[in-house]
Amino acid sequence: MDNAVAAPPPAIEVNNLSTRFGDHVVHSDVSLSINQGEIFALIGGSGSGKSTLLREMILLQNPNAGAIKVLGTDLKNLDEAQALALRQRWGVMFQHGGLFGSLTVLENVSLPLREHTPLDDALINDIAAWKIAMTGLKPEVGAQYPAQLSGGMMKRASLTRAMALDPELLFLDEPTAGLDPESAGGVDQLVKKLRDLFGLTIVIITHDLDLLWQVTDRVAVLGAGTVQGIGSMAELSHMDNPVIRPFFDGARGRSAQPSEVASSKPK
Ligand code: ADP
Ligand code: MG
């Protein structure tokens, strides 16, 4: 008998993906694998195909070739029931929040529960209120409308809604964009807390160097249609690649690095 414990399968596997719009090639050959429980970031210049890759991972768009497996399921040729079942296992926070302006925060968070569970209204209310508290919002925020929220509160409310159905996977597009440093730091800590509490796998698109250094486990750098580098920020900081260097060089890149990394010599 083999007593070895099998490594858990990856949460997401992308193999030899290619995507083009007309004759504009966005991904020519993208492969990467994201572990369960990992906080994983996609970075790269504007137009490098980060959002497109994320949209492909959540069944909003199809690649031209290659394969994507999410939670063990190949995304190709799913029927509607299979796609719906899979969609309920992840939460998504879009760049501009995506909350319904005509609904209160509590109603926004309740919506996925109303649509996808048979729970009664009283229980849905309790669950939504509990989730709102969990993301660090005061109970009275539940009765407010999105237009009344600060940027940081809006991000927390969107995250709360993404967490409504107890997802295994969370996709976040620019979760700290447009926030002041203190609010951004709060969102960083919240992302970490959600992973630590629930063992979530979290995929983030971001340019935020503090978020990258302080919260992510591994990062993939997209550029010229492929993955230019993949590893921890400390590992990437030693890579000599013109697509990767800008994240580490210059005043902004250097100031975000923990001092022990910034001062260590490249290997
Ligand atoms: P990123 O998020 O890295 O900035 P995107 O994935 O949004 O990049 O876009 C990658 C490239 O694909 C860009 O050149 C963009 O203009 C193009 N693109 C994205 N979506 C579409 C679309 N639906 N139709 C045509 N071109 C698109
Ligand atoms: Mg984008």
PDB file of N, CA, C and O and ligand atoms in Angstrom, residues 21 24 26 45-53, ligand 1:
ATOM      1  N   PHE A  21      -8.589  38.546 -30.650  1.00  0.00           N
ATOM      2  CA  PHE A  21      -9.754  39.310 -31.105  1.00  0.00           C
ATOM      3  C   PHE A  21      -9.432  39.739 -32.519  1.00  0.00           C
ATOM      4  O   PHE A  21      -8.525  40.556 -32.719  1.00  0.00           O
ATOM      5  N   HIS A  24      -5.789  40.419 -33.563  1.00  0.00           N
ATOM      6  CA  HIS A  24      -5.021  40.870 -32.394  1.00  0.00           C
ATOM      7  C   HIS A  24      -4.886  39.711 -31.402  1.00  0.00           C
ATOM      8  O   HIS A  24      -5.861  39.263 -30.812  1.00  0.00           O
ATOM      9  N   VAL A  26      -4.046  38.205 -28.033  1.00  0.00           N
ATOM     10  CA  VAL A  26      -3.909  38.627 -26.633  1.00  0.00           C
ATOM     11  C   VAL A  26      -3.108  37.591 -25.847  1.00  0.00           C
ATOM     12  O   VAL A  26      -2.186  37.926 -25.123  1.00  0.00           O
ATOM     13  N   GLY A  45       1.358  44.642 -17.954  1.00  0.00           N
ATOM     14  CA  GLY A  45       1.006  45.966 -18.469  1.00  0.00           C
ATOM     15  C   GLY A  45      -0.445  46.037 -18.919  1.00  0.00           C
ATOM     16  O   GLY A  45      -1.131  45.021 -19.053  1.00  0.00           O
ATOM     17  N   SER A  46      -0.894  47.258 -19.149  1.00  0.00           N
ATOM     18  CA  SER A  46      -2.246  47.466 -19.651  1.00  0.00           C
ATOM     19  C   SER A  46      -2.384  46.783 -21.013  1.00  0.00           C
ATOM     20  O   SER A  46      -1.511  46.910 -21.856  1.00  0.00           O
ATOM     21  N   GLY A  47      -3.442  46.014 -21.198  1.00  0.00           N
ATOM     22  CA  GLY A  47      -3.655  45.321 -22.457  1.00  0.00           C
ATOM     23  C   GLY A  47      -2.953  43.979 -22.554  1.00  0.00           C
ATOM     24  O   GLY A  47      -3.001  43.312 -23.591  1.00  0.00           O
ATOM     25  N   SER A  48      -2.307  43.530 -21.470  1.00  0.00           N
ATOM     26  CA  SER A  48      -1.580  42.250 -21.517  1.00  0.00           C
ATOM     27  C   SER A  48      -2.507  41.040 -21.395  1.00  0.00           C
ATOM     28  O   SER A  48      -2.049  39.900 -21.502  1.00  0.00           O
ATOM     29  N   GLY A  49      -3.783  41.283 -21.174  1.00  0.00           N
ATOM     30  CA  GLY A  49      -4.739  40.173 -21.188  1.00  0.00           C
ATOM     31  C   GLY A  49      -5.127  39.633 -19.820  1.00  0.00           C
ATOM     32  O   GLY A  49      -5.649  38.523 -19.706  1.00  0.00           O
ATOM     33  N   LYS A  50      -4.927  40.432 -18.764  1.00  0.00           N
ATOM     34  CA  LYS A  50      -5.286  39.992 -17.413  1.00  0.00           C
ATOM     35  C   LYS A  50      -6.795  39.834 -17.262  1.00  0.00           C
ATOM     36  O   LYS A  50      -7.281  38.791 -16.803  1.00  0.00           O
ATOM     37  N   SER A  51      -7.523  40.877 -17.617  1.00  0.00           N
ATOM     38  CA  SER A  51      -8.980  40.806 -17.448  1.00  0.00           C
ATOM     39  C   SER A  51      -9.587  39.752 -18.362  1.00  0.00           C
ATOM     40  O   SER A  51     -10.520  39.045 -17.973  1.00  0.00           O
ATOM     41  N   THR A  52      -9.037  39.630 -19.557  1.00  0.00           N
ATOM     42  CA  THR A  52      -9.533  38.606 -20.484  1.00  0.00           C
ATOM     43  C   THR A  52      -9.334  37.215 -19.887  1.00  0.00           C
ATOM     44  O   THR A  52     -10.246  36.376 -19.915  1.00  0.00           O
ATOM     45  N   LEU A  53      -8.167  36.971 -19.302  1.00  0.00           N
ATOM     46  CA  LEU A  53      -7.905  35.670 -18.687  1.00  0.00           C
ATOM     47  C   LEU A  53      -8.880  35.426 -17.533  1.00  0.00           C
ATOM     48  O   LEU A  53      -9.446  34.334 -17.398  1.00  0.00           O
TER      49      LEU A  53
HETATM   50  P1  ADP B   1      -5.636  44.014 -19.269  1.00  0.00           P
HETATM   51  O1  ADP B   1      -6.731  43.643 -18.332  1.00  0.00           O
HETATM   52  O2  ADP B   1      -4.375  43.241 -19.035  1.00  0.00           O
HETATM   53  O3  ADP B   1      -5.371  45.486 -19.309  1.00  0.00           O
HETATM   54  P2  ADP B   1      -7.483  43.051 -21.291  1.00  0.00           P
HETATM   55  O4  ADP B   1      -7.577  41.605 -21.005  1.00  0.00           O
HETATM   56  O5  ADP B   1      -8.616  43.897 -20.826  1.00  0.00           O
HETATM   57  O6  ADP B   1      -6.089  43.618 -20.753  1.00  0.00           O
HETATM   58  O7  ADP B   1      -7.347  43.289 -22.832  1.00  0.00           O
HETATM   59  C1  ADP B   1      -6.305  42.688 -23.604  1.00  0.00           C
HETATM   60  C2  ADP B   1      -6.406  43.165 -25.038  1.00  0.00           C
HETATM   61  O8  ADP B   1      -7.554  42.607 -25.647  1.00  0.00           O
HETATM   62  C3  ADP B   1      -6.520  44.662 -25.191  1.00  0.00           C
HETATM   63  O9  ADP B   1      -5.775  45.045 -26.318  1.00  0.00           O
HETATM   64  C4  ADP B   1      -8.006  44.878 -25.417  1.00  0.00           C
HETATM   65  O10 ADP B   1      -8.221  46.026 -26.185  1.00  0.00           O
HETATM   66  C5  ADP B   1      -8.395  43.618 -26.166  1.00  0.00           C
HETATM   67  N1  ADP B   1      -9.791  43.217 -25.906  1.00  0.00           N
HETATM   68  C6  ADP B   1     -10.290  42.827 -24.713  1.00  0.00           C
HETATM   69  N2  ADP B   1     -11.584  42.486 -24.823  1.00  0.00           N
HETATM   70  C7  ADP B   1     -11.908  42.652 -26.126  1.00  0.00           C
HETATM   71  C8  ADP B   1     -13.098  42.463 -26.894  1.00  0.00           C
HETATM   72  N3  ADP B   1     -14.216  42.001 -26.334  1.00  0.00           N
HETATM   73  N4  ADP B   1     -13.044  42.740 -28.225  1.00  0.00           N
HETATM   74  C9  ADP B   1     -11.914  43.189 -28.809  1.00  0.00           C
HETATM   75  N5  ADP B   1     -10.761  43.394 -28.153  1.00  0.00           N
HETATM   76  C10 ADP B   1     -10.748  43.131 -26.829  1.00  0.00           C
END
